[in-house]
Coordinates of C-alpha atoms in Angstrom, one line a residue:
M1 CA 56.9 -48.4 -101.7
K2 CA 58.2 -45.2 -100.3
E3 CA 56.1 -42.1 -101.3
R4 CA 56.8 -39.8 -103.9
P5 CA 56.7 -36.3 -101.3
S6 CA 55.1 -33.4 -102.5
I7 CA 55.7 -29.8 -103.5
A8 CA 54.7 -26.8 -104.1
L9 CA 56.2 -24.4 -106.8
L10 CA 55.7 -20.6 -104.9
I11 CA 57.4 -19.7 -108.2
E12 CA 55.6 -17.8 -111.1
S13 CA 57.3 -18.7 -114.8
S14 CA 56.2 -15.7 -116.6
N15 CA 60.5 -14.1 -116.2
S16 CA 63.6 -15.8 -116.9
Y17 CA 65.2 -15.4 -113.4
A18 CA 62.2 -17.6 -112.5
R19 CA 62.6 -20.3 -114.8
G20 CA 65.7 -20.7 -114.3
L21 CA 65.4 -21.2 -110.9
L22 CA 62.7 -24.0 -112.7
R23 CA 65.5 -25.7 -113.8
G24 CA 67.9 -25.7 -111.8
I25 CA 64.8 -27.2 -108.8
M26 CA 64.4 -29.7 -112.0
S27 CA 68.1 -30.5 -111.7
Y28 CA 67.9 -31.4 -108.8
I29 CA 64.7 -33.5 -108.9
H30 CA 66.8 -35.7 -112.0
E31 CA 70.1 -36.0 -110.2
H32 CA 67.7 -37.7 -106.5
H33 CA 64.6 -39.1 -105.7
P34 CA 62.0 -37.9 -107.6
W35 CA 59.0 -35.3 -106.3
S36 CA 55.4 -35.2 -106.5
I37 CA 55.1 -31.3 -107.7
Y38 CA 52.7 -28.3 -108.0
L39 CA 53.3 -25.7 -109.5
P40 CA 49.6 -23.0 -109.8
E41 CA 49.4 -21.0 -111.7
H42 CA 50.4 -17.3 -110.1
G43 CA 51.6 -13.8 -110.9
R44 CA 54.9 -12.4 -109.6
G45 CA 53.8 -12.2 -106.4
S46 CA 50.8 -13.6 -106.4
V47 CA 49.2 -16.3 -104.4
P48 CA 46.3 -19.2 -104.5
V49 CA 45.9 -18.7 -99.9
E50 CA 43.0 -20.5 -100.1
W51 CA 44.7 -23.4 -101.7
L52 CA 46.5 -23.1 -100.1
K53 CA 44.5 -23.8 -96.4
N54 CA 43.4 -27.2 -98.2
W55 CA 47.1 -29.0 -98.9
H56 CA 48.4 -31.1 -97.1
G57 CA 51.7 -31.2 -98.8
D58 CA 55.9 -32.0 -97.4
G59 CA 57.8 -29.1 -98.6
M60 CA 57.7 -26.4 -100.5
I61 CA 59.7 -23.6 -102.7
A62 CA 58.2 -19.8 -102.6
R63 CA 59.5 -16.5 -103.8
I64 CA 58.4 -14.4 -100.5
E65 CA 57.1 -11.7 -102.9
N66 CA 55.3 -10.2 -99.4
S67 CA 53.1 -10.6 -95.9
K68 CA 50.2 -12.0 -97.8
I69 CA 52.8 -15.2 -99.0
A70 CA 54.6 -15.0 -96.2
A71 CA 51.8 -15.5 -94.2
A72 CA 50.2 -18.1 -96.2
V73 CA 53.6 -20.5 -96.2
E74 CA 53.9 -19.6 -92.7
H75 CA 50.9 -20.7 -91.7
S76 CA 51.8 -23.8 -93.6
G77 CA 53.3 -25.5 -90.8
V78 CA 55.3 -27.3 -93.7
P79 CA 59.2 -26.7 -94.5
A80 CA 59.9 -24.5 -96.9
V81 CA 62.9 -22.1 -98.2
D82 CA 62.6 -18.9 -99.3
V83 CA 64.2 -18.1 -102.9
S84 CA 63.8 -14.2 -102.8
A85 CA 65.3 -11.3 -101.7
A86 CA 61.7 -9.6 -100.5
R87 CA 63.3 -11.6 -96.7
L88 CA 59.4 -11.5 -95.7
A89 CA 59.9 -14.5 -93.8
P90 CA 63.9 -14.7 -91.9
S91 CA 63.1 -17.8 -90.0
L92 CA 63.6 -19.2 -93.3
P93 CA 66.4 -20.9 -95.8
W94 CA 67.5 -17.9 -98.3
V95 CA 68.7 -18.5 -101.2
E96 CA 69.5 -15.6 -103.4
T97 CA 71.9 -14.1 -106.1
D98 CA 75.3 -13.1 -104.6
D99 CA 74.0 -8.6 -105.5
R100 CA 77.4 -7.2 -103.9
A101 CA 79.3 -10.0 -106.7
I102 CA 76.5 -9.0 -109.9
A103 CA 77.6 -5.0 -109.1
K104 CA 81.4 -6.1 -109.5
L105 CA 81.6 -7.4 -112.1
A106 CA 79.3 -4.6 -113.3
A107 CA 81.6 -2.4 -112.2
E108 CA 84.8 -3.5 -113.5
H109 CA 82.9 -4.1 -117.2
L110 CA 82.4 -0.5 -117.5
I111 CA 85.2 0.4 -116.4
E112 CA 87.3 -1.4 -118.9
R113 CA 85.8 0.2 -120.8
G114 CA 87.5 3.8 -120.0
F115 CA 84.6 5.4 -118.0
Q116 CA 85.1 8.5 -116.4
H117 CA 81.5 8.9 -115.1
Y118 CA 79.4 6.3 -113.6
A119 CA 74.9 6.0 -113.1
F120 CA 72.8 3.6 -111.1
C121 CA 69.2 3.5 -111.7
G122 CA 67.3 0.8 -109.5
D123 CA 63.8 0.6 -108.3
H124 CA 64.0 1.2 -104.6
R125 CA 60.9 -0.9 -103.9
F126 CA 63.3 -3.6 -103.5
N127 CA 65.1 -4.9 -101.5
W128 CA 68.2 -6.2 -104.6
S129 CA 68.3 -3.2 -106.7
R130 CA 68.9 -1.5 -103.1
W131 CA 71.4 -4.2 -102.4
R132 CA 72.7 -3.5 -105.6
E133 CA 73.3 0.0 -105.6
E134 CA 75.2 0.3 -102.7
H135 CA 77.9 -1.8 -104.4
F136 CA 78.1 -0.3 -107.7
Q137 CA 77.9 3.0 -106.1
K138 CA 81.2 1.4 -102.8
R139 CA 83.0 -0.3 -106.2
I140 CA 82.5 2.6 -108.3
A141 CA 84.5 4.6 -105.4
D142 CA 86.8 2.7 -104.8
A143 CA 88.3 3.5 -107.9
G144 CA 88.1 7.4 -108.1
F145 CA 85.0 7.9 -109.8
V146 CA 81.4 9.4 -108.5
C147 CA 78.5 7.7 -109.5
H148 CA 74.6 9.0 -109.9
A149 CA 72.0 7.9 -108.6
Y150 CA 68.0 7.7 -110.8
P151 CA 66.4 9.2 -107.7
Q152 CA 63.4 7.6 -106.1
Q153 CA 61.0 7.9 -104.1
K154 CA 61.8 6.1 -100.3
K155 CA 58.6 5.6 -100.0
Q156 CA 57.4 4.5 -103.6
K157 CA 54.8 1.6 -103.2
N158 CA 53.2 1.3 -107.2
T159 CA 54.3 1.3 -110.1
I160 CA 54.8 4.3 -111.9
P161 CA 53.1 5.0 -114.9
W162 CA 54.8 4.9 -118.4
E163 CA 55.1 7.7 -119.9
V164 CA 55.7 9.8 -116.0
E165 CA 58.7 6.8 -115.9
Q166 CA 59.9 8.2 -119.5
Q167 CA 60.2 11.3 -118.7
R168 CA 61.5 10.9 -115.8
L169 CA 64.7 8.6 -117.2
S170 CA 64.8 10.6 -120.2
E171 CA 65.0 14.8 -117.7
W172 CA 67.8 12.3 -116.2
I173 CA 69.3 10.6 -118.4
Q174 CA 70.5 14.8 -120.1
Q175 CA 71.5 15.8 -117.4
L176 CA 74.1 12.8 -116.7
P177 CA 77.3 14.3 -117.2
K178 CA 78.7 11.9 -121.2
P179 CA 79.9 10.0 -122.0
V180 CA 78.6 7.7 -118.9
G181 CA 79.2 4.2 -118.4
V182 CA 75.0 2.7 -116.3
M183 CA 74.1 -0.1 -114.9
A184 CA 70.7 -0.3 -114.9
C185 CA 69.1 -2.6 -112.1
Y186 CA 67.9 -5.3 -113.6
D187 CA 66.5 -6.5 -117.3
I188 CA 63.5 -4.4 -117.8
K189 CA 65.5 -1.0 -115.9
A190 CA 68.2 -1.6 -117.8
Q191 CA 65.4 -1.5 -121.2
Q192 CA 62.9 0.8 -120.3
L193 CA 66.7 3.2 -120.2
L194 CA 67.7 2.2 -123.8
D195 CA 64.3 2.9 -124.8
A196 CA 64.3 6.3 -123.1
C197 CA 67.8 7.7 -124.3
R198 CA 66.6 6.7 -128.4
T199 CA 63.3 9.2 -127.4
I200 CA 65.9 12.1 -126.0
N201 CA 68.7 10.6 -129.4
V202 CA 71.0 9.5 -127.3
S203 CA 73.2 7.2 -128.7
V204 CA 73.5 3.9 -127.4
P205 CA 76.2 2.6 -126.3
E206 CA 78.8 5.7 -127.7
E207 CA 77.1 9.0 -125.2
V208 CA 75.7 6.4 -122.8
A209 CA 76.5 2.7 -122.0
I210 CA 73.5 -0.1 -120.3
I211 CA 74.4 -3.2 -118.9
G212 CA 71.6 -4.7 -116.9
V213 CA 70.8 -7.8 -114.1
D214 CA 69.6 -11.9 -115.9
N215 CA 70.2 -12.5 -118.9
D216 CA 66.6 -12.3 -120.6
E217 CA 68.1 -13.6 -123.1
I218 CA 64.3 -12.4 -125.3
L219 CA 64.3 -9.2 -124.3
C220 CA 68.5 -8.4 -124.4
N221 CA 68.1 -9.6 -128.1
L222 CA 64.6 -7.1 -128.6
S223 CA 66.7 -4.0 -126.9
E224 CA 67.9 -1.9 -129.7
P225 CA 70.9 -1.6 -128.9
P226 CA 71.2 -5.5 -128.1
L227 CA 71.1 -5.3 -124.0
S228 CA 74.9 -6.3 -122.1
S229 CA 73.2 -7.9 -118.6
I230 CA 74.9 -10.1 -116.0
I231 CA 74.4 -13.7 -116.3
P232 CA 73.3 -15.0 -112.5
N233 CA 73.4 -18.5 -111.7
T234 CA 69.2 -19.1 -111.2
Q235 CA 69.7 -22.9 -112.1
Q236 CA 72.5 -23.0 -109.2
T237 CA 69.8 -21.0 -106.9
G238 CA 67.4 -23.3 -107.8
Y239 CA 69.3 -26.6 -107.7
E240 CA 70.2 -25.1 -103.6
A241 CA 67.9 -24.3 -102.6
A242 CA 65.6 -28.4 -103.5
A243 CA 68.5 -28.8 -102.0
L244 CA 68.1 -27.1 -98.3
L245 CA 64.1 -28.5 -99.1
D246 CA 65.3 -31.8 -98.8
R247 CA 67.6 -32.0 -96.5
M248 CA 64.3 -30.2 -93.8
I249 CA 61.9 -32.8 -94.7
S250 CA 64.2 -35.3 -94.0
G251 CA 64.7 -33.8 -90.7
Q252 CA 67.4 -32.1 -91.3
K253 CA 68.3 -28.6 -89.1
V254 CA 68.7 -26.3 -92.0
S255 CA 70.2 -22.9 -91.5
S256 CA 68.1 -19.6 -92.1
A257 CA 71.4 -18.0 -93.1
A258 CA 71.5 -16.8 -96.1
H259 CA 73.2 -18.8 -99.0
L260 CA 74.8 -16.4 -101.6
I261 CA 75.2 -17.8 -105.3
K262 CA 77.2 -15.1 -107.0
P263 CA 77.5 -15.0 -110.6
L264 CA 78.1 -16.4 -113.8
G265 CA 80.0 -13.4 -115.7
I266 CA 78.8 -11.2 -118.5
A267 CA 76.7 -11.7 -122.2
T268 CA 78.1 -8.6 -123.6
R269 CA 75.8 -6.9 -126.4
Q270 CA 75.8 -4.1 -127.6
S271 CA 75.3 -1.3 -124.7
T272 CA 78.6 -1.4 -123.5
D273 CA 80.1 -3.3 -126.9
I274 CA 82.8 0.3 -127.1
Q275 CA 85.7 2.3 -125.2
A276 CA 85.0 5.5 -124.4
I277 CA 85.6 7.6 -126.2
D278 CA 86.1 11.9 -126.5
D279 CA 86.5 13.3 -129.7
K280 CA 83.4 13.5 -130.7
N281 CA 84.5 13.4 -134.8
I282 CA 86.3 9.6 -134.0
S283 CA 82.4 8.7 -131.3
D284 CA 80.8 10.1 -134.5
A285 CA 82.6 7.6 -136.4
V286 CA 82.1 4.6 -134.0
R287 CA 78.0 5.7 -134.7
F288 CA 78.1 5.4 -138.0
I289 CA 79.9 2.1 -138.5
R290 CA 78.1 0.4 -135.9
Q291 CA 74.3 1.4 -137.7
H292 CA 76.0 0.7 -141.3
A293 CA 78.7 -1.5 -141.4
C294 CA 76.3 -4.5 -142.3
D295 CA 75.0 -2.2 -144.9
G296 CA 78.3 -2.7 -147.5
I297 CA 79.9 0.1 -146.2
N298 CA 84.1 0.5 -146.8
V299 CA 86.0 3.3 -144.7
Q300 CA 85.5 6.6 -147.9
D301 CA 81.1 6.6 -146.7
V302 CA 82.9 6.7 -143.1
L303 CA 84.6 9.5 -144.3
K304 CA 81.7 11.4 -145.5
S305 CA 80.6 11.0 -142.3
V306 CA 82.9 12.8 -140.6
P307 CA 85.1 15.9 -141.1
L308 CA 88.8 14.6 -141.3
S309 CA 91.1 13.4 -144.0
R310 CA 91.7 9.6 -144.3
R311 CA 94.8 9.8 -142.2
V312 CA 93.7 11.6 -139.1
L313 CA 90.8 9.1 -139.3
E314 CA 92.7 6.4 -138.9
S315 CA 96.0 7.6 -137.2
R316 CA 92.7 8.9 -134.1
F317 CA 90.8 5.9 -134.5
Q318 CA 93.5 3.6 -134.0
K319 CA 95.0 5.4 -131.0
L320 CA 91.5 5.5 -129.6
I321 CA 90.0 2.2 -130.3
G322 CA 92.9 -0.1 -131.0
R323 CA 91.6 -1.0 -134.2
S324 CA 91.5 0.8 -137.6
P325 CA 88.2 1.7 -139.4
H326 CA 88.4 -0.9 -142.3
E327 CA 89.4 -3.9 -138.4
E328 CA 85.9 -2.3 -137.0
I329 CA 83.1 -2.7 -139.3
M330 CA 84.8 -6.1 -140.5
R331 CA 84.0 -6.4 -136.7
I332 CA 80.8 -5.6 -136.7
R333 CA 79.7 -8.3 -139.6
L334 CA 81.5 -10.9 -138.1
D335 CA 79.3 -10.4 -135.3
R336 CA 76.8 -10.4 -136.5
V337 CA 77.4 -13.1 -138.9
R338 CA 78.2 -15.5 -135.4
Q339 CA 74.6 -14.4 -133.9
L340 CA 73.0 -15.5 -137.9
L341 CA 74.7 -18.5 -137.9
T342 CA 73.7 -19.4 -134.4
E343 CA 70.6 -18.1 -134.5
T344 CA 68.7 -19.2 -137.1
D345 CA 69.0 -21.6 -140.7
L346 CA 69.3 -18.7 -143.3
S347 CA 72.4 -20.4 -145.5
L348 CA 75.5 -18.6 -146.0
I349 CA 74.2 -16.6 -148.5
Q350 CA 71.2 -14.7 -147.1
I351 CA 74.1 -13.8 -144.3
A352 CA 75.9 -12.6 -146.6
E353 CA 73.3 -10.3 -148.5
R354 CA 72.4 -9.6 -145.0
T355 CA 75.7 -8.5 -143.6
G356 CA 77.3 -6.7 -146.5
F357 CA 79.8 -9.1 -148.3
R358 CA 79.5 -9.4 -152.0
H359 CA 80.2 -12.9 -152.0
P360 CA 79.2 -15.7 -149.7
E361 CA 83.4 -16.7 -150.1
Y362 CA 84.7 -14.3 -149.6
L363 CA 82.4 -13.8 -145.8
N364 CA 83.7 -17.3 -146.0
V365 CA 87.3 -16.3 -146.1
A366 CA 86.4 -13.6 -143.8
F367 CA 84.9 -16.1 -141.0
K368 CA 88.0 -18.4 -141.1
K369 CA 90.8 -16.1 -140.9
Q370 CA 89.3 -14.6 -138.1
T371 CA 87.6 -17.5 -135.7
G372 CA 90.5 -20.1 -137.2
I373 CA 87.4 -21.7 -138.6
T374 CA 84.7 -22.0 -141.5
P375 CA 80.6 -20.3 -140.5
G376 CA 80.0 -23.8 -141.8
K377 CA 81.5 -25.7 -138.6
F378 CA 80.9 -22.6 -136.6
R379 CA 76.8 -23.8 -136.7
R380 CA 77.3 -27.3 -136.2
D381 CA 79.3 -26.6 -133.4
Q382 CA 76.7 -24.1 -132.5
K383 CA 74.2 -26.6 -132.3
H384 CA 75.6 -29.0 -130.5
A385 CA 76.7 -26.7 -127.0
R386 CA 72.9 -26.4 -127.3

């Protein structure tokens, strides 16, 4: 009986992107033939070099993030596939996200929201951040706008203390023209931007709309407000890497050219759920609604927050937002209802209490009117999909 190939996966499991790669590798194994997997516990950028010196396996898939990992992988002498953008082992086959497509998606998402001002917040330590910045700036320029880039020290290698970085981010955000649509290089940087905005009382998304990359669902939904994010096809990236390695193990020649995987789309959450609004009173009304819709407010409560008559509020709101204030209140409530139906086991009575509906019967009618199905069927469908 033919022995299983022994494969090392030098991929950390501490973030959603890397876990997606591992799921893709797992899918390939399940669909083809079993491998004997070794997955050493390590953080991003670290590698058990001493272990590799004595390892006699058949192949490996690695995120080659520094020269030490590159040397260890190359010296192992076994077939290997790189799944890092650092590109420190150019002779190896390379599978990565398509950063041009990612930047294009983010730019078009923000352009569709009517912004006149744009910015990119990156981290120059990483190739993928620099590539995303370059492509985002080009797409914004092609649309006839200017993109403001977060200034960084070109040779910066170490992580800046958070207190220093927060101050720098805050100062940058304050000087940006507003309202502004901002692409962050990945979700962690986007979360830092949200934190800086909250510290200096800049409203998101009314003044600064932010989109990240990776769609780390825990991080995105723990952010305040919840973070919109590009969804990379990490599972396909891992699957493709495994397929290439399998071909190499069988003796086939595999090109070292880049194998770039396009993103799946965008998970739109509250951080970009806005149309750019130059009218301060309507912007204030929208902010009030977003903050208090689930408290059971009505249009009369909105009127108390802005110096406008009901007729003027309704007219300007409809023109700028495309919905009435009442419709915006209901939209936000029902979005929250969908989230609670999907992510919790709360009863309909409890969900009604948490989303500003006086009675679950009213919630049921409003939900069915908007979606065409009852809350119960929506919850069952979501569980089935998962």
